[in-house]
Amino acid sequence: MTTERVAYINGEIVPESQATVSIRDRGFLQGDAVFDTTRTFRHKIFRLDEHLDRFFESLKYMRIEPGLSKAQFADITHQIIDANLPLIGEDDDYWVSQRVTRGVNVDGEYIPTVIVESVPLPFAARANYYREGMPVVVPSVRRTPPEAHSPRAKVHNYVNLIQGELEVKAQNPDGWPILLDMNGNLAEGPGSNIFIVKDGALKTPKEQYILSGISRRVAIELAQELGITVEESDIDLFDAYTADEAFVTSTSFCICPVSSFNGSPVGDASVPGPVTDRLTRAYSGLVGMDVAGQYLSRLDS
Ligand code: PLP
């Protein structure tokens, strides 16, 4: 049996080692590319249609024509996952991404590069965040404002978020970056949205300044079902330091508790706090598996 995953590239499904991109590709040269990423839960793909809707909005914003329909992307995504699932254990799951770059200029016309690929989720590397909580650190680098480039589009260029991450990791290798927007309110981090809990209600930044995370939407939906008030509003550092609880959401993390902001403990520092715990349980119910337990099971003791 082969041990190499396959990927789709420009009409073909090939071993990953053969899925290569030209050195003239604008995605490589300038980060001029769009992507979206969902994951599997117990080997089933989560909310693919919603991810593909967001993917096509990002493509529209970037004026890239992928040359394939949403239905074709869905079909290819299922083919890639089906081919790669035999390579991981029952308790593992995949990230699965669709990517389109503006491509290579051939006789004055850009021919897009289209990729669908999957990679196992890094449960062990992140497991401790579910036991100890995430120490969030706010770097001095601000999130790209919508006036420069809308953070609502999911594009390959992560340099702004990477600058924030480099600054945070230099101070605390375990620190999780959450950048401020240009007004000094919490925005988001690399691959993650932020929520705080105050007096039993949730607050999360407004969509204009962030990527509209699918997991953020799930957390909002679940909160509403549980009768928990949710407000999309500005959250400054005072709000963060005085929050009762906080958590991040992302495709991989689902809901992950935050233990501190810039070293200042959140609430009574118990992890997860009661509202975060309720929402995590509801998330697990929705996807049919213990989402935090999948991480925690990778801890040695
Ligand atoms: N914010 C940014 C900048 C992201 O790249 C991501 C996901 O990759 C998120 C937030 C979370 O979005 P989702 O919940 O759809 O994974």
Tab-separated table of C-alpha atoms and ligand atoms in Angstrom:
chain	number	residue	atom	x	y	z
A	1	MET	CA	0.000	0.000	0.000
A	2	THR	CA	1.300	3.488	-0.840
A	3	THR	CA	2.250	5.737	2.054
A	4	GLU	CA	2.271	8.942	0.051
A	5	ARG	CA	-0.761	11.233	0.057
A	6	VAL	CA	-2.171	12.424	-3.243
A	7	ALA	CA	-3.159	15.933	-4.270
A	8	TYR	CA	-5.109	17.443	-7.145
A	9	ILE	CA	-3.237	19.860	-9.367
A	10	ASN	CA	-4.509	21.345	-12.629
A	11	GLY	CA	-6.784	18.496	-13.654
A	12	GLU	CA	-4.775	15.581	-12.280
A	13	ILE	CA	-4.583	13.620	-9.045
A	14	VAL	CA	-0.923	12.794	-8.404
A	15	PRO	CA	1.356	11.801	-5.489
A	16	GLU	CA	2.130	14.951	-3.472
A	17	SER	CA	5.804	14.818	-4.454
A	18	GLN	CA	4.726	15.321	-8.071
A	19	ALA	CA	2.309	18.181	-7.333
A	20	THR	CA	4.657	21.064	-8.160
A	21	VAL	CA	4.153	24.741	-8.946
A	22	SER	CA	6.111	26.844	-11.457
A	23	ILE	CA	8.704	29.346	-10.210
A	24	ARG	CA	6.795	31.869	-12.376
A	25	ASP	CA	3.518	31.300	-10.526
A	26	ARG	CA	2.095	34.541	-9.076
A	27	GLY	CA	0.927	32.685	-5.974
A	28	PHE	CA	4.561	31.861	-5.248
A	29	LEU	CA	6.034	35.160	-6.481
A	30	GLN	CA	3.583	37.557	-4.821
A	31	GLY	CA	1.207	35.619	-2.584
A	32	ASP	CA	-1.399	36.308	-5.272
A	33	ALA	CA	-3.664	33.372	-4.475
A	34	VAL	CA	-6.809	32.395	-2.610
A	35	PHE	CA	-7.532	29.366	-0.452
A	36	ASP	CA	-9.942	27.841	1.988
A	37	THR	CA	-9.493	25.075	4.521
A	38	THR	CA	-11.956	22.805	6.229
A	39	ARG	CA	-11.296	19.670	8.273
A	40	THR	CA	-12.682	16.230	8.852
A	41	PHE	CA	-14.308	15.055	12.070
A	42	ARG	CA	-14.170	11.281	12.408
A	43	HIS	CA	-13.093	11.284	8.762
A	44	LYS	CA	-16.173	13.230	7.554
A	45	ILE	CA	-15.693	16.631	5.897
A	46	PHE	CA	-17.247	19.519	7.856
A	47	ARG	CA	-19.388	22.227	6.208
A	48	LEU	CA	-17.704	21.947	2.822
A	49	ASP	CA	-20.415	24.006	1.083
A	50	GLU	CA	-19.979	26.891	3.496
A	51	HIS	CA	-16.199	26.820	3.042
A	52	LEU	CA	-16.598	26.740	-0.743
A	53	ASP	CA	-19.003	29.707	-0.593
A	54	ARG	CA	-16.359	31.685	1.326
A	55	PHE	CA	-13.675	30.449	-1.103
A	56	PHE	CA	-15.637	31.760	-4.084
A	57	GLU	CA	-16.168	35.114	-2.334
A	58	SER	CA	-12.403	35.382	-1.782
A	59	LEU	CA	-11.825	34.522	-5.460
A	60	LYS	CA	-14.363	37.159	-6.522
A	61	TYR	CA	-12.686	39.780	-4.297
A	62	MET	CA	-9.295	38.907	-5.814
A	63	ARG	CA	-10.737	38.838	-9.359
A	64	ILE	CA	-9.407	35.337	-9.968
A	65	GLU	CA	-11.459	33.040	-12.194
A	66	PRO	CA	-10.799	29.454	-11.053
A	67	GLY	CA	-12.184	27.706	-14.147
A	68	LEU	CA	-14.031	25.142	-11.988
A	69	SER	CA	-17.459	25.292	-10.358
A	70	LYS	CA	-18.169	24.867	-6.644
A	71	ALA	CA	-19.642	21.452	-7.414
A	72	GLN	CA	-16.422	20.432	-9.171
A	73	PHE	CA	-14.333	21.603	-6.205
A	74	ALA	CA	-16.603	19.633	-3.870
A	75	ASP	CA	-16.229	16.514	-5.971
A	76	ILE	CA	-12.430	16.805	-6.160
A	77	THR	CA	-12.220	17.496	-2.416
A	78	HIS	CA	-14.116	14.273	-1.669
A	79	GLN	CA	-11.873	12.338	-4.048
A	80	ILE	CA	-8.709	13.625	-2.319
A	81	ILE	CA	-10.011	12.851	1.161
A	82	ASP	CA	-11.226	9.387	0.140
A	83	ALA	CA	-7.828	8.615	-1.372
A	84	ASN	CA	-5.869	9.893	1.654
A	85	LEU	CA	-8.000	8.610	4.552
A	86	PRO	CA	-6.457	5.099	4.516
A	87	LEU	CA	-3.132	6.765	5.414
A	88	ILE	CA	-4.214	8.047	8.847
A	89	GLY	CA	-5.416	6.347	12.018
A	90	GLU	CA	-9.016	6.220	13.204
A	91	ASP	CA	-8.370	8.960	15.777
A	92	ASP	CA	-6.683	11.290	13.327
A	93	ASP	CA	-8.266	13.764	10.959
A	94	TYR	CA	-7.281	15.959	8.016
A	95	TRP	CA	-7.190	19.592	7.129
A	96	VAL	CA	-8.312	19.825	3.499
A	97	SER	CA	-7.673	22.903	1.361
A	98	GLN	CA	-8.650	24.266	-2.024
A	99	ARG	CA	-6.185	26.742	-3.525
A	100	VAL	CA	-6.211	28.833	-6.695
A	101	THR	CA	-3.328	31.079	-7.656
A	102	ARG	CA	-3.486	33.701	-10.403
A	103	GLY	CA	-1.048	31.340	-12.067
A	104	VAL	CA	1.516	31.757	-14.787
A	105	ASN	CA	1.461	34.341	-17.564
A	106	VAL	CA	1.270	32.538	-20.890
A	107	ASP	CA	1.289	34.907	-23.880
A	108	GLY	CA	-0.157	37.763	-21.830
A	109	GLU	CA	-2.857	35.683	-20.127
A	110	TYR	CA	-2.753	34.234	-16.627
A	111	ILE	CA	-3.619	30.535	-16.437
A	112	PRO	CA	-4.679	29.785	-12.843
A	113	THR	CA	-3.053	27.003	-10.826
A	114	VAL	CA	-5.691	24.909	-9.062
A	115	ILE	CA	-4.816	22.675	-6.111
A	116	VAL	CA	-6.759	20.535	-3.625
A	117	GLU	CA	-4.667	18.945	-0.882
A	118	SER	CA	-4.916	17.543	2.618
A	119	VAL	CA	-2.597	17.258	5.595
A	120	PRO	CA	-3.079	15.596	9.027
A	121	LEU	CA	-4.101	17.923	11.870
A	122	PRO	CA	-1.342	18.665	14.444
A	123	PHE	CA	-3.158	17.353	17.537
A	124	ALA	CA	-0.079	16.502	19.636
A	125	ALA	CA	1.676	19.831	19.053
A	126	ARG	CA	-1.352	21.816	20.243
A	127	ALA	CA	-2.774	19.476	22.886
A	128	ASN	CA	-1.421	21.379	25.861
A	129	TYR	CA	-3.537	24.420	25.006
A	130	TYR	CA	-6.633	22.404	25.987
A	131	ARG	CA	-5.160	21.514	29.378
A	132	GLU	CA	-3.454	24.823	30.270
A	133	GLY	CA	-5.276	27.270	28.024
A	134	MET	CA	-3.649	29.515	25.449
A	135	PRO	CA	-1.429	32.340	26.627
A	136	VAL	CA	-2.520	35.028	24.158
A	137	VAL	CA	0.062	37.707	23.412
A	138	VAL	CA	-0.824	40.877	21.523
A	139	PRO	CA	2.034	41.993	19.242
A	140	SER	CA	2.711	45.600	18.233
A	141	VAL	CA	2.020	44.723	14.570
A	142	ARG	CA	-1.581	45.659	13.639
A	143	ARG	CA	-3.901	43.540	11.498
A	144	THR	CA	-4.103	44.690	7.876
A	145	PRO	CA	-6.985	47.184	7.749
A	146	PRO	CA	-9.846	46.828	5.268
A	147	GLU	CA	-8.739	50.133	3.708
A	148	ALA	CA	-5.528	48.370	2.560
A	149	HIS	CA	-6.763	44.846	1.911
A	150	SER	CA	-9.888	43.248	3.277
A	151	PRO	CA	-9.127	40.673	5.979
A	152	ARG	CA	-12.474	39.103	5.004
A	153	ALA	CA	-10.794	37.479	1.995
A	154	LYS	CA	-8.767	34.352	2.716
A	155	VAL	CA	-5.625	34.868	0.649
A	156	HIS	CA	-2.219	33.187	0.615
A	157	ASN	CA	-0.388	36.308	1.780
A	158	TYR	CA	-0.047	35.828	5.560
A	159	VAL	CA	2.948	38.126	6.003
A	160	ASN	CA	1.055	40.525	8.288
A	161	LEU	CA	-0.026	37.675	10.587
A	162	ILE	CA	3.430	36.092	10.374
A	163	GLN	CA	5.074	39.344	11.500
A	164	GLY	CA	2.753	39.318	14.510
A	165	GLU	CA	3.530	35.676	15.188
A	166	LEU	CA	7.313	36.193	14.969
A	167	GLU	CA	7.110	39.000	17.493
A	168	VAL	CA	5.018	36.906	19.891
A	169	LYS	CA	7.070	33.720	19.580
A	170	ALA	CA	10.283	35.690	20.258
A	171	GLN	CA	8.791	36.625	23.637
A	172	ASN	CA	6.979	33.391	24.435
A	173	PRO	CA	7.361	30.320	22.222
A	174	ASP	CA	3.978	29.029	23.466
A	175	GLY	CA	2.245	32.404	23.061
A	176	TRP	CA	-0.674	32.632	20.661
A	177	PRO	CA	-0.812	35.917	18.700
A	178	ILE	CA	-3.979	37.972	18.490
A	179	LEU	CA	-3.387	41.205	16.583
A	180	LEU	CA	-5.159	44.494	17.221
A	181	ASP	CA	-6.936	46.325	14.419
A	182	MET	CA	-5.852	49.873	13.535
A	183	ASN	CA	-8.254	51.258	16.172
A	184	GLY	CA	-6.653	49.261	18.974
A	185	ASN	CA	-9.367	46.624	19.273
A	186	LEU	CA	-8.737	42.876	19.191
A	187	ALA	CA	-8.929	41.540	15.641
A	188	GLU	CA	-7.624	38.018	15.028
A	189	GLY	CA	-4.553	35.811	14.883
A	190	PRO	CA	-3.050	33.482	12.301
A	191	GLY	CA	-5.901	31.112	11.528
A	192	SER	CA	-8.059	32.026	14.502
A	193	ASN	CA	-10.858	34.307	15.691
A	194	ILE	CA	-11.229	35.551	19.269
A	195	PHE	CA	-14.167	35.704	21.700
A	196	ILE	CA	-14.404	37.021	25.234
A	197	VAL	CA	-17.094	36.195	27.803
A	198	LYS	CA	-18.319	38.903	30.169
A	199	ASP	CA	-21.239	38.496	32.574
A	200	GLY	CA	-22.366	35.363	30.715
A	201	ALA	CA	-22.473	37.047	27.258
A	202	LEU	CA	-20.106	36.600	24.302
A	203	LYS	CA	-18.321	39.380	22.459
A	204	THR	CA	-16.363	38.951	19.248
A	205	PRO	CA	-14.870	41.498	16.802
A	206	LYS	CA	-16.964	42.803	13.914
A	207	GLU	CA	-16.621	41.067	10.548
A	208	GLN	CA	-15.231	44.103	8.770
A	209	TYR	CA	-11.839	43.688	10.497
A	210	ILE	CA	-11.422	39.905	10.386
A	211	LEU	CA	-11.961	36.752	8.404
A	212	SER	CA	-15.482	35.499	8.995
A	213	GLY	CA	-14.389	32.157	10.436
A	214	ILE	CA	-16.713	29.230	9.832
A	215	SER	CA	-15.977	28.036	13.386
A	216	ARG	CA	-16.728	31.573	14.614
A	217	ARG	CA	-20.130	31.240	12.894
A	218	VAL	CA	-20.620	27.823	14.517
A	219	ALA	CA	-19.796	29.258	17.962
A	220	ILE	CA	-22.296	32.085	17.400
A	221	GLU	CA	-25.006	29.666	16.223
A	222	LEU	CA	-24.437	27.346	19.182
A	223	ALA	CA	-24.469	30.244	21.648
A	224	GLN	CA	-27.766	31.442	20.225
A	225	GLU	CA	-29.231	27.928	20.530
A	226	LEU	CA	-28.060	27.812	24.156
A	227	GLY	CA	-29.638	31.211	24.888
A	228	ILE	CA	-26.253	32.914	25.339
A	229	THR	CA	-26.183	36.524	24.135
A	230	VAL	CA	-23.629	37.269	21.388
A	231	GLU	CA	-22.499	40.752	20.446
A	232	GLU	CA	-20.201	41.626	17.531
A	233	SER	CA	-18.421	44.685	18.831
A	234	ASP	CA	-15.130	46.448	19.485
A	235	ILE	CA	-13.106	44.710	22.184
A	236	ASP	CA	-10.190	46.708	23.542
A	237	LEU	CA	-7.429	45.538	25.888
A	238	PHE	CA	-9.385	46.724	28.936
A	239	ASP	CA	-12.220	44.384	27.882
A	240	ALA	CA	-9.717	41.562	27.369
A	241	TYR	CA	-7.958	42.046	30.729
A	242	THR	CA	-11.270	42.177	32.609
A	243	ALA	CA	-13.033	39.334	30.741
A	244	ASP	CA	-14.415	36.382	32.723
A	245	GLU	CA	-13.358	33.923	30.016
A	246	ALA	CA	-11.936	33.974	26.507
A	247	PHE	CA	-11.464	31.464	23.722
A	248	VAL	CA	-10.342	31.267	20.127
A	249	THR	CA	-12.166	29.517	17.318
A	250	SER	CA	-10.739	27.962	14.179
A	251	THR	CA	-11.282	25.030	11.882
A	252	SER	CA	-8.585	23.042	13.665
A	253	PHE	CA	-9.117	24.283	17.248
A	254	CYS	CA	-12.924	24.447	17.076
A	255	ILE	CA	-13.009	26.181	20.495
A	256	CYS	CA	-9.834	26.520	22.552
A	257	PRO	CA	-9.701	28.263	25.951
A	258	VAL	CA	-7.477	31.315	26.523
A	259	SER	CA	-5.657	31.408	29.883
A	260	SER	CA	-4.147	34.915	29.729
A	261	PHE	CA	-3.789	38.101	27.720
A	262	ASN	CA	-0.232	39.479	27.805
A	263	GLY	CA	0.440	37.501	30.987
A	264	SER	CA	-2.663	38.782	32.774
A	265	PRO	CA	-4.815	35.760	33.798
A	266	VAL	CA	-8.307	35.635	32.313
A	267	GLY	CA	-11.010	35.504	35.004
A	268	ASP	CA	-10.131	33.015	37.738
A	269	ALA	CA	-7.796	31.311	35.229
A	270	SER	CA	-9.734	28.014	35.340
A	271	VAL	CA	-9.601	26.280	31.971
A	272	PRO	CA	-12.039	25.947	30.372
A	273	GLY	CA	-14.390	28.450	32.001
A	274	PRO	CA	-18.070	27.425	32.301
A	275	VAL	CA	-19.352	29.194	29.157
A	276	THR	CA	-16.378	28.018	27.084
A	277	ASP	CA	-16.997	24.498	28.362
A	278	ARG	CA	-20.711	24.599	27.470
A	279	LEU	CA	-19.922	25.797	23.969
A	280	THR	CA	-17.175	23.202	23.502
A	281	ARG	CA	-19.597	20.450	24.522
A	282	ALA	CA	-22.199	21.808	22.107
A	283	TYR	CA	-19.554	21.896	19.349
A	284	SER	CA	-18.688	18.274	20.125
A	285	GLY	CA	-22.386	17.379	19.953
A	286	LEU	CA	-22.712	19.054	16.562
A	287	VAL	CA	-19.754	17.259	14.988
A	288	GLY	CA	-20.354	13.942	16.753
A	289	MET	CA	-17.081	13.665	18.636
A	290	ASP	CA	-15.248	15.113	21.644
A	291	VAL	CA	-13.292	17.906	19.960
A	292	ALA	CA	-11.171	18.864	22.996
A	293	GLY	CA	-10.724	15.189	23.941
A	294	GLN	CA	-9.163	14.494	20.549
A	295	TYR	CA	-6.364	16.921	21.474
A	296	LEU	CA	-6.134	15.945	25.148
A	297	SER	CA	-5.744	12.258	24.266
A	298	ARG	CA	-2.327	13.123	22.766
A	299	LEU	CA	-0.898	14.302	26.097
A	300	ASP	CA	1.492	11.894	27.810
A	301	SER	CA	-0.016	12.230	31.282
B	1	PLP	N1	-8.753	34.298	10.857
B	1	PLP	C1	-7.826	34.002	9.925
B	1	PLP	C2	-6.868	35.058	9.479
B	1	PLP	C3	-7.756	32.719	9.378
B	1	PLP	O1	-6.851	32.417	8.445
B	1	PLP	C4	-8.678	31.734	9.842
B	1	PLP	C5	-8.672	30.358	9.328
B	1	PLP	O2	-7.851	29.884	8.665
B	1	PLP	C6	-9.608	32.077	10.822
B	1	PLP	C7	-9.633	33.375	11.291
B	1	PLP	C8	-10.593	31.064	11.345
B	1	PLP	O3	-11.481	30.683	10.334
B	1	PLP	P1	-12.146	29.236	10.316
B	1	PLP	O4	-12.944	29.107	11.572
B	1	PLP	O5	-12.997	29.227	9.092
B	1	PLP	O6	-11.033	28.253	10.273
